[in-house]
PDB file of C-alpha atoms in Angstrom:
ATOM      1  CA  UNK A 140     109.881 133.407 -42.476  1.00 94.00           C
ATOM      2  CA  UNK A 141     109.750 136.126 -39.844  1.00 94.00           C
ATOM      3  CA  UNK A 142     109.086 134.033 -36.516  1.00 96.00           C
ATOM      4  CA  UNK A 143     109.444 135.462 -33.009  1.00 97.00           C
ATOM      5  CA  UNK A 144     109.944 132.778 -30.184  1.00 98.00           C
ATOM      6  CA  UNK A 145     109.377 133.292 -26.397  1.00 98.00           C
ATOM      7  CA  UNK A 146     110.512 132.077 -23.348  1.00 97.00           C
ATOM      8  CA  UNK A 147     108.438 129.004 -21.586  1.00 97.00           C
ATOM      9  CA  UNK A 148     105.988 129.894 -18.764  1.00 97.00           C
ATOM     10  CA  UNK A 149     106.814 131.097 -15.250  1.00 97.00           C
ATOM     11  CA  UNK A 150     105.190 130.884 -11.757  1.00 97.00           C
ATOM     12  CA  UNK A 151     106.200 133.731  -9.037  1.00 97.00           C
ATOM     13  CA  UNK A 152     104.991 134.566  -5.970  1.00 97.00           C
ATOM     14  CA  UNK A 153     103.369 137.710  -4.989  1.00 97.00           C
ATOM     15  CA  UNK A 154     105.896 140.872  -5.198  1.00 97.00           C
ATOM     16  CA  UNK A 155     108.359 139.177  -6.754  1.00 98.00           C
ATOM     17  CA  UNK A 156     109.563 140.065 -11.029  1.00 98.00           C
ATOM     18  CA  UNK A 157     109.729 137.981 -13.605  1.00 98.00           C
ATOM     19  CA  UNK A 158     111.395 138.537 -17.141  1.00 98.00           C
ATOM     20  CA  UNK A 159     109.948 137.067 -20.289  1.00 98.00           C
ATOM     21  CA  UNK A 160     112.267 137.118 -23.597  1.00 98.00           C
ATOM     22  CA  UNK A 161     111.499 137.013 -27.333  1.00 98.00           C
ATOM     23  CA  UNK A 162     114.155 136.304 -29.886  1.00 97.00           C
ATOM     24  CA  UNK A 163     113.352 137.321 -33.625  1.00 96.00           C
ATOM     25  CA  UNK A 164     114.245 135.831 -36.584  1.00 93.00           C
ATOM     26  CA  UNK A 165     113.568 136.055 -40.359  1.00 91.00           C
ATOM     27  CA  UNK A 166     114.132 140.022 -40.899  1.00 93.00           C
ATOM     28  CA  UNK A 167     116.471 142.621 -40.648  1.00 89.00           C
ATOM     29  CA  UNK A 168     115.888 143.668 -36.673  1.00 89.00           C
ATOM     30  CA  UNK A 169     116.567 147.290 -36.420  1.00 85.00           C
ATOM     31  CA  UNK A 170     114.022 147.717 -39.080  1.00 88.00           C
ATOM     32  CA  UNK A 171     110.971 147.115 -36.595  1.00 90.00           C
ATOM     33  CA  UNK A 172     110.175 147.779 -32.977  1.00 93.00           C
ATOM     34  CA  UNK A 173     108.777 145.485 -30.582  1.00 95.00           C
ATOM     35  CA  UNK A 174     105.470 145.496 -29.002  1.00 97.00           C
ATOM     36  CA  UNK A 175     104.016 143.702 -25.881  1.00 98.00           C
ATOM     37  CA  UNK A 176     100.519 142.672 -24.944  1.00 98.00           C
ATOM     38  CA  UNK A 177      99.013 141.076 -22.384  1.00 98.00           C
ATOM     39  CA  UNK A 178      96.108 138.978 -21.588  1.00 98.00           C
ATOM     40  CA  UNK A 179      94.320 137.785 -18.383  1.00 97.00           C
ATOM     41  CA  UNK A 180      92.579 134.531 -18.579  1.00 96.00           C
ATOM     42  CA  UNK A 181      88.909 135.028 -20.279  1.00 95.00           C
ATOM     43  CA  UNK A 182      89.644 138.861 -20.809  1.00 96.00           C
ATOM     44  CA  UNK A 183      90.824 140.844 -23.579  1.00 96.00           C
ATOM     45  CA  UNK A 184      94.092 142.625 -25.049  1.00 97.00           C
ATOM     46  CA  UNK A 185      96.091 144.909 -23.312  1.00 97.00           C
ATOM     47  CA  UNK A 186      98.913 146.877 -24.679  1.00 97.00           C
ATOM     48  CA  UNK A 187     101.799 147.208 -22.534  1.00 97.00           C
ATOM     49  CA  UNK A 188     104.171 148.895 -24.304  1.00 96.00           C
ATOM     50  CA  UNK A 189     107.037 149.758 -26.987  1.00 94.00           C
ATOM     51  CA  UNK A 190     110.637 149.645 -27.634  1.00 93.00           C
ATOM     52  CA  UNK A 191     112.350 150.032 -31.243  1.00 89.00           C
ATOM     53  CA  UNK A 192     116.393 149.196 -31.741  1.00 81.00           C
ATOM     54  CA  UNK A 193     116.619 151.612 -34.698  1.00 76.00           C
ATOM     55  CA  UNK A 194     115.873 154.739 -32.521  1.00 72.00           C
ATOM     56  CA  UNK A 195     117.065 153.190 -29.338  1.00 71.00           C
ATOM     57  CA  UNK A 196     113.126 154.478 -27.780  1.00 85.00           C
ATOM     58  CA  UNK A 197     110.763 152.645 -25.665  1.00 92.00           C
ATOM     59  CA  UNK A 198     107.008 153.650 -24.944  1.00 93.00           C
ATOM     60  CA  UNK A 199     105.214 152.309 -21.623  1.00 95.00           C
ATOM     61  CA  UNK A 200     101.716 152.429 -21.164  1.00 95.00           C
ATOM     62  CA  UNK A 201     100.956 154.564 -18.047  1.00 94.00           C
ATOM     63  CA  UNK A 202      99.373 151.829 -16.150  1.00 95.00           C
ATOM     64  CA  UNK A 203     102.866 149.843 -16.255  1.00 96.00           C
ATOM     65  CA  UNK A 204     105.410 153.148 -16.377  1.00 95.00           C
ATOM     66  CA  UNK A 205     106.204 152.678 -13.061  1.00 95.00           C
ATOM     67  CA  UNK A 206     107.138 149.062 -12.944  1.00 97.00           C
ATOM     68  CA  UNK A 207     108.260 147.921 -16.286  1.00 97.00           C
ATOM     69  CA  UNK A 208     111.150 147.529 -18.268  1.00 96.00           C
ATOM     70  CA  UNK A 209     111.379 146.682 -21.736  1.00 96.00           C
ATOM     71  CA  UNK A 210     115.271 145.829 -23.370  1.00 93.00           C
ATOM     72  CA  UNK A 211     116.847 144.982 -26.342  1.00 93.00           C
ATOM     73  CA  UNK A 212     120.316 142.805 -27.244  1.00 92.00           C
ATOM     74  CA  UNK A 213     120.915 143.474 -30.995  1.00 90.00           C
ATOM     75  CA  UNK A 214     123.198 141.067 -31.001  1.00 92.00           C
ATOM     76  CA  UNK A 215     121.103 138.278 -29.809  1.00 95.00           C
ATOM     77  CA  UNK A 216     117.901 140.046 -31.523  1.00 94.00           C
ATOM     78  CA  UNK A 217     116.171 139.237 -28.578  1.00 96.00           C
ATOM     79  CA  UNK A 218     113.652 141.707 -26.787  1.00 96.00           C
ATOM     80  CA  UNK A 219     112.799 141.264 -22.608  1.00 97.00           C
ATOM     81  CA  UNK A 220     110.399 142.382 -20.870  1.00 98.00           C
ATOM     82  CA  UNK A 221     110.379 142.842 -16.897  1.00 98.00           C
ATOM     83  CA  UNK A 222     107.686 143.397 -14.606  1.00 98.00           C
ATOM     84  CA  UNK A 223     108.205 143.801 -11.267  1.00 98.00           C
ATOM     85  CA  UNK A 224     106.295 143.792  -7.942  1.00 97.00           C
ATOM     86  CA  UNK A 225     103.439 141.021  -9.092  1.00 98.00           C
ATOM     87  CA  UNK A 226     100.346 140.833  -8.105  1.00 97.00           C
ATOM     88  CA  UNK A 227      97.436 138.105  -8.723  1.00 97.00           C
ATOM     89  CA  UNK A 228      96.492 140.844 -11.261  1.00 97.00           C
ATOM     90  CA  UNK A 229      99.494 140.432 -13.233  1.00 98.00           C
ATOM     91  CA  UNK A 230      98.777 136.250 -14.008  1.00 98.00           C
ATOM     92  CA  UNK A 231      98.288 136.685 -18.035  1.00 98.00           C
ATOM     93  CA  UNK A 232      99.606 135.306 -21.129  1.00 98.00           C
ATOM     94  CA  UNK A 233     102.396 137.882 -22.379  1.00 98.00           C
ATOM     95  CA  UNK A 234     102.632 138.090 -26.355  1.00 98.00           C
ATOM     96  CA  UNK A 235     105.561 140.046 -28.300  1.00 98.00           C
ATOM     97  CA  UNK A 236     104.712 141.200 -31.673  1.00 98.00           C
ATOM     98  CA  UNK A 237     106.657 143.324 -34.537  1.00 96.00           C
ATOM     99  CA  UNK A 238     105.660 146.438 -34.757  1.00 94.00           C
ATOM    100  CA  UNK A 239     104.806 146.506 -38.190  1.00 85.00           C
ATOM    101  CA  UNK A 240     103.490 149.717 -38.101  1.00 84.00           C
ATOM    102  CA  UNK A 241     102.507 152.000 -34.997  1.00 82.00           C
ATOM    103  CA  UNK A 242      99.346 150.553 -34.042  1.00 89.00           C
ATOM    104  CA  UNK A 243      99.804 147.161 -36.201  1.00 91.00           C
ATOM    105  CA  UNK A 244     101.841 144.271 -35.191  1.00 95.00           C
ATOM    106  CA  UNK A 245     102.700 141.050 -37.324  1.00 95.00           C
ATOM    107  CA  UNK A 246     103.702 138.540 -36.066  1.00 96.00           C
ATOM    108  CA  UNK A 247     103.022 137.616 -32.503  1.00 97.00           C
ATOM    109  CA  UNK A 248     104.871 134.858 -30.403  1.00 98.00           C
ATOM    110  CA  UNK A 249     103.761 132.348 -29.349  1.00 97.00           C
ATOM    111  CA  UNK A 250     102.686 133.945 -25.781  1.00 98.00           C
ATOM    112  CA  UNK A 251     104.385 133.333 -22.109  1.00 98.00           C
ATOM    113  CA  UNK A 252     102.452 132.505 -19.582  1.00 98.00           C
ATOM    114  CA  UNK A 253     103.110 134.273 -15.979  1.00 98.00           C
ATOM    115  CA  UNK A 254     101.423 133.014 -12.931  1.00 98.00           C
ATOM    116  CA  UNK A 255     101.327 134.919 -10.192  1.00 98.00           C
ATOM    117  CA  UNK A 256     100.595 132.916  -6.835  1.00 96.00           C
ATOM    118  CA  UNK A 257     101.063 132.168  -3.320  1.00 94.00           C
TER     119      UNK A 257
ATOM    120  CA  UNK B 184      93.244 156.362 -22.932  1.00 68.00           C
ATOM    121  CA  UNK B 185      89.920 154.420 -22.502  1.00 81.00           C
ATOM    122  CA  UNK B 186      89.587 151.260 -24.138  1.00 89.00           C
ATOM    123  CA  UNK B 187      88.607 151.776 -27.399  1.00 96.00           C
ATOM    124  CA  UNK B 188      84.466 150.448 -27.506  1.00 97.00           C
ATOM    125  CA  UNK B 189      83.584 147.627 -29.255  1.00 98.00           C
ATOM    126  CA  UNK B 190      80.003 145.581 -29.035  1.00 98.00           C
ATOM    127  CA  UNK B 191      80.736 142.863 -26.799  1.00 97.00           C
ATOM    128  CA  UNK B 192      79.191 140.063 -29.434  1.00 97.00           C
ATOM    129  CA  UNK B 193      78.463 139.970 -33.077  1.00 98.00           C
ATOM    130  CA  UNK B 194      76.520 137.347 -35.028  1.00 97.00           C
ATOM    131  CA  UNK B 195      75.583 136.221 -38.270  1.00 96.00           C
ATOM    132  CA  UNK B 196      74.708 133.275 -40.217  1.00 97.00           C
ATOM    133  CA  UNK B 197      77.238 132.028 -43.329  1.00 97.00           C
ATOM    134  CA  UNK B 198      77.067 133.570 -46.422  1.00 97.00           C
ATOM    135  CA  UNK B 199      75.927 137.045 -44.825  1.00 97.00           C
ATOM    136  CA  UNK B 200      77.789 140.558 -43.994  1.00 97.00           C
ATOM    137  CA  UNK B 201      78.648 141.853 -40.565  1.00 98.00           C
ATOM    138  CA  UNK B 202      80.363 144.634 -39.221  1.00 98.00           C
ATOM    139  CA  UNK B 203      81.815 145.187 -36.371  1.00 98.00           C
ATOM    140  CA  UNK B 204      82.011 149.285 -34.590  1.00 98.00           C
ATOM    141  CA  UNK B 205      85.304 150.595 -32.571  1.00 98.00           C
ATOM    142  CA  UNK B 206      84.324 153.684 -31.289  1.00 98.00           C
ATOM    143  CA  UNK B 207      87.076 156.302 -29.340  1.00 97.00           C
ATOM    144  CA  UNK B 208      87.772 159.950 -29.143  1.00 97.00           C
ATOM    145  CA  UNK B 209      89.729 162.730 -31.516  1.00 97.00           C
ATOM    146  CA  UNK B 210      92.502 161.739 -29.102  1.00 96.00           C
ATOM    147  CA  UNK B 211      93.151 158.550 -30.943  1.00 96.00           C
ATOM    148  CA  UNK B 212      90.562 156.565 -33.883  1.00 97.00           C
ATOM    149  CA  UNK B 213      89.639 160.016 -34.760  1.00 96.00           C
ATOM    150  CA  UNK B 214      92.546 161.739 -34.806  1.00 96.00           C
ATOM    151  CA  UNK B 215      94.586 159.635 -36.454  1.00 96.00           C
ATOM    152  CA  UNK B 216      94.945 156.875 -39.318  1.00 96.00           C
ATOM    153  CA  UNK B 217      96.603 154.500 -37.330  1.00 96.00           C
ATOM    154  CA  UNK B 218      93.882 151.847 -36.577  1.00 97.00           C
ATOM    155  CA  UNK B 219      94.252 147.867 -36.626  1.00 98.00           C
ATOM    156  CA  UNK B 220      92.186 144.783 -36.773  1.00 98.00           C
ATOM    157  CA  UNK B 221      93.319 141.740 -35.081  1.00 98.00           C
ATOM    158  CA  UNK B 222      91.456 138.294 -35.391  1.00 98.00           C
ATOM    159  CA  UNK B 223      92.175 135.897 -32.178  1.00 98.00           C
ATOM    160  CA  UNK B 224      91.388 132.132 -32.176  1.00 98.00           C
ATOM    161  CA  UNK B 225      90.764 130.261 -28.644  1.00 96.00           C
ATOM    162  CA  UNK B 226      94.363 129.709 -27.605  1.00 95.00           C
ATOM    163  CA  UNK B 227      95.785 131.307 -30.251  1.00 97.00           C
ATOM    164  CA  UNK B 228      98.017 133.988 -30.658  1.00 97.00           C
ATOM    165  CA  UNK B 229      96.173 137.016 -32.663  1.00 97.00           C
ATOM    166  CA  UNK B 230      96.688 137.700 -35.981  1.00 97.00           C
ATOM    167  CA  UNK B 231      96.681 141.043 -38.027  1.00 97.00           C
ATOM    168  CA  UNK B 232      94.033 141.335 -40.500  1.00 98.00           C
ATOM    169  CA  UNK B 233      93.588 145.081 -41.489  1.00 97.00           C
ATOM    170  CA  UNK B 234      96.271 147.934 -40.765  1.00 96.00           C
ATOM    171  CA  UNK B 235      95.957 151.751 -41.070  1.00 96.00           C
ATOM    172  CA  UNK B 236      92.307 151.491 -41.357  1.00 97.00           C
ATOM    173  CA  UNK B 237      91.524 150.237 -44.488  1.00 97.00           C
ATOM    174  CA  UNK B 238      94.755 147.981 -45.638  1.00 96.00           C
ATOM    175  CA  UNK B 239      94.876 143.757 -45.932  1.00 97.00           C
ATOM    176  CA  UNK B 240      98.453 142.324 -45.192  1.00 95.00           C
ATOM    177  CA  UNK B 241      99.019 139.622 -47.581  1.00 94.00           C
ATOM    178  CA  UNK B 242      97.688 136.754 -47.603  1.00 95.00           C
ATOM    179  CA  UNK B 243      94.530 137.850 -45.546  1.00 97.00           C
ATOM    180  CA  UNK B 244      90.944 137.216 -47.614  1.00 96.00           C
ATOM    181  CA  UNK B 245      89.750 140.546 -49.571  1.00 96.00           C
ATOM    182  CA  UNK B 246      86.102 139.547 -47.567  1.00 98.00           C
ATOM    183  CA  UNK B 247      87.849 141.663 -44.345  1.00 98.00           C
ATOM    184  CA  UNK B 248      87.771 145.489 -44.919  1.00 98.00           C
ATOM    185  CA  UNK B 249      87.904 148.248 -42.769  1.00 98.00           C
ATOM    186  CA  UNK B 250      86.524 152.038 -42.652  1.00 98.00           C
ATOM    187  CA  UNK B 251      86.646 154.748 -40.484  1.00 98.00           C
ATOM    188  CA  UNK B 252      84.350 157.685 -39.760  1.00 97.00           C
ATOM    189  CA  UNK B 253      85.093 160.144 -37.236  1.00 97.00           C
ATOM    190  CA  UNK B 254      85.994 158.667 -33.966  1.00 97.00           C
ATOM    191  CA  UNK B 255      84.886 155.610 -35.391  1.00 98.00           C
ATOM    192  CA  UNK B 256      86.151 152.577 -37.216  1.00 98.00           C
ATOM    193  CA  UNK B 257      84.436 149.961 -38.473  1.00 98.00           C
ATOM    194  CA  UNK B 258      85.268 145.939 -39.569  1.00 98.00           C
ATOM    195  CA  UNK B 259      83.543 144.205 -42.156  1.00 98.00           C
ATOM    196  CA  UNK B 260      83.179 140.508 -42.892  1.00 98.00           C
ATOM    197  CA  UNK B 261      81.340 139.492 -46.324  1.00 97.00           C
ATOM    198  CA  UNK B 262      80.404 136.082 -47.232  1.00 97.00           C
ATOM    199  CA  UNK B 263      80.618 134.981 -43.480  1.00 98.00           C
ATOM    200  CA  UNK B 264      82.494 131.722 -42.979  1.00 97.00           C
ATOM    201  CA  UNK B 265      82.606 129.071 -40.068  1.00 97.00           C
ATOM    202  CA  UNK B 266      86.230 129.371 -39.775  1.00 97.00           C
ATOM    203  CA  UNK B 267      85.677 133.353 -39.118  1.00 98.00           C
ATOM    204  CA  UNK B 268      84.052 132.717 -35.542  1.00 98.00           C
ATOM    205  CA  UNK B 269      86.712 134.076 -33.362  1.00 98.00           C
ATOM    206  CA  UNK B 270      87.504 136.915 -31.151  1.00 98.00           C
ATOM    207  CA  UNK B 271      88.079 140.720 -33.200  1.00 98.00           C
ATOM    208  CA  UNK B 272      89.807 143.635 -31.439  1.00 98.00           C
ATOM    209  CA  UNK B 273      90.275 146.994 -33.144  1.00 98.00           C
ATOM    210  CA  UNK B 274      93.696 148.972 -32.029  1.00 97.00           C
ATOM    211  CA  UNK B 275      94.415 153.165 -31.800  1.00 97.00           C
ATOM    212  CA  UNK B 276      97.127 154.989 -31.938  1.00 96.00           C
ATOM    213  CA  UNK B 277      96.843 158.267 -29.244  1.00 96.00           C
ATOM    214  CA  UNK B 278      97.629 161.435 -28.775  1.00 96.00           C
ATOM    215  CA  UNK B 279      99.680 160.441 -25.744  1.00 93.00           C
ATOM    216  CA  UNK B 280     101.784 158.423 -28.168  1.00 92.00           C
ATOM    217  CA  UNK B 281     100.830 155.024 -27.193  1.00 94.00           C
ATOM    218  CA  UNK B 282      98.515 152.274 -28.393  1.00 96.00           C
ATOM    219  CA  UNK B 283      94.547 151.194 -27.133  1.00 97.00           C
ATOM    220  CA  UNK B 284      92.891 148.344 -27.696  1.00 97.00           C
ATOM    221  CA  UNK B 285      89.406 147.967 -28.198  1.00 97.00           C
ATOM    222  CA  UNK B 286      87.332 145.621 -25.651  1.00 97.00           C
ATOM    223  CA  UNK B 287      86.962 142.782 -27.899  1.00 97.00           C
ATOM    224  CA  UNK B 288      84.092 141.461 -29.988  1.00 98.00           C
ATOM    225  CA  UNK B 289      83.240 138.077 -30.317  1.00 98.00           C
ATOM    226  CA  UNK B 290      81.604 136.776 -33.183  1.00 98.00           C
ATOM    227  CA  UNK B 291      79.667 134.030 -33.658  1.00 97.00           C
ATOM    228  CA  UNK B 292      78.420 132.024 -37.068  1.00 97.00           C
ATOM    229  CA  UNK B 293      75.416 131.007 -36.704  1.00 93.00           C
TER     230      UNK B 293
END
C-alpha cells in the first residue's frame, strides 16, 4: 500500500536547522508531489509548502520562502525538508503527505516532531 | 492568504446532520474547485475525506459530502457517529498558487 515514513524526532537549539526526511513507498514516485504541514502543539494545520519530481518545481508558502528548503532523491524516493534559523515558534509536529491532487493530500506520515529549545 | 474561516466548534448528538462552513475569498474557495476536507484524530495524523469539493476517496463513508457556494464550502456529516468526534479542517487552493488551511473545527458528539 502507498505508505510514507519519516524520520524520528529532533531537539535543536535556538537558530540552529534541522532536516526532517520522508521516504515513499507503494506508487510510482514521479507521479505525485510532496506536500508538508506543520502543527504547533494544541493549534491547527499549517501548510508549508510543495515540491513535485515529475516537473522538478517546488512551492513555499511566503511565511517560510525565506528559510526553507524542500528536496527530492528519486533514487531513494525520499523527500527532505530543511528549516533553518529556529525559533521556539518553529517546535511542531512536521507531516509529509502525497499530493494527491493540488489542495488534497493522501497519505500523511506519520509526523516528526521538532523541538526547538534552549 | 488568510486562513481559510471555519467555526471554531461544531456539535451534534448521534444519529443527526451537521455541517461544517469554510469561508475565504475569490482568491482561493471561490475561485477555484480545488477544496479539501481533512478529518484529524488526537495524535493522529489527518486523513483525507473529501477532495475537489464534492469527491469521497475510497473507502471513506458516503455520510461525508461536501458543497461549495461562492467563497464558501461547506462539510456535511449525516447519521452522526461517536467515532466522527475529531478535529475537521477545510483546504484552498490560491491565486498565489499555494495552499490555505482553514482554522480547524472541532466537533463534538454529544
Amino acid at each position: 500500500q502507498v505508505r510514507l515514513v519519516q524520520s524520528e524526532s529532533q531537539m535543536r537549539k535556538p537558530g540552529a536547522s534541522v532536516k526532517v526526511s520522508c521516504k515513499a513507498s507503494g506508487y510510482i514516485f514521479g507521479n505525485n508531489g510532496i506536500t508538508w504541514v506543520r502543527q504547533a502543539p494544541g493549534q491547527g494545520l499549517e501548510w508549508m509548502g510543495w515540491t513535485s519530481p515529475y516537473i522538478a518545481d517546488t512551492k513555499y508558502a511566503q511565511k517560510f520562502q525565506d528559510r526553507v528548503t524542500m528536496t527530492i532523491d528519486t533514487s531513494t524516493r525520499t523527500t527532505y525538508l530543511e528549516l533553518k534559523n529556529l525559533t521556539s515558534d518553529d517546535t511542531a509536529i512536521y507531516y509529509c503527505a502525497r499530493a494527491w491532487t493540488i489542495s488534497s493530500f493522501d497519505p500523511w506520515g506519520q509526523g516528526t516532531l521538532v523541538t526547538v529549545s534552549s | 492568504h488568510s486562513a481559510l474561516t471555519q467555526p471554531a466548534s461544531v456539535s451534534g448528538s448521534p444519529g443527526q446532520s451537521i455541517t461544517i462552513s469554510c469561508t475565504g475569498t475569490r482568491s482561493d474557495v471561490g475561485g477555484y474547485n480545488f477544496v479539501s476536507w481533512f478529518q484529524q484524530h488526537p495524535g493522529k495524523a489527518p486523513k483525507l475525506i473529501i477532495y475537489d469539493v464534492s469527491n469521497r476517496p475510497s473507502g471513506v463513508s458516503d455520510r461525508f459530502s461536501g458543497s461549495k457556494s461562492g467563497n464558501t464550502a461547506s462539510l456535511s456529516i449525516s447519521g452522526l457517529q461517536a467515532e466522527d468526534e475529531a478535529d475537521y479542517y477545510c483546504t484552498s487552493y490560491t491565486s498565489s498558487a499555494t495552499v490555505v488551511f482553514g482554522g480547524g473545527t472541532k466537533l463534538t458528539v454529544l
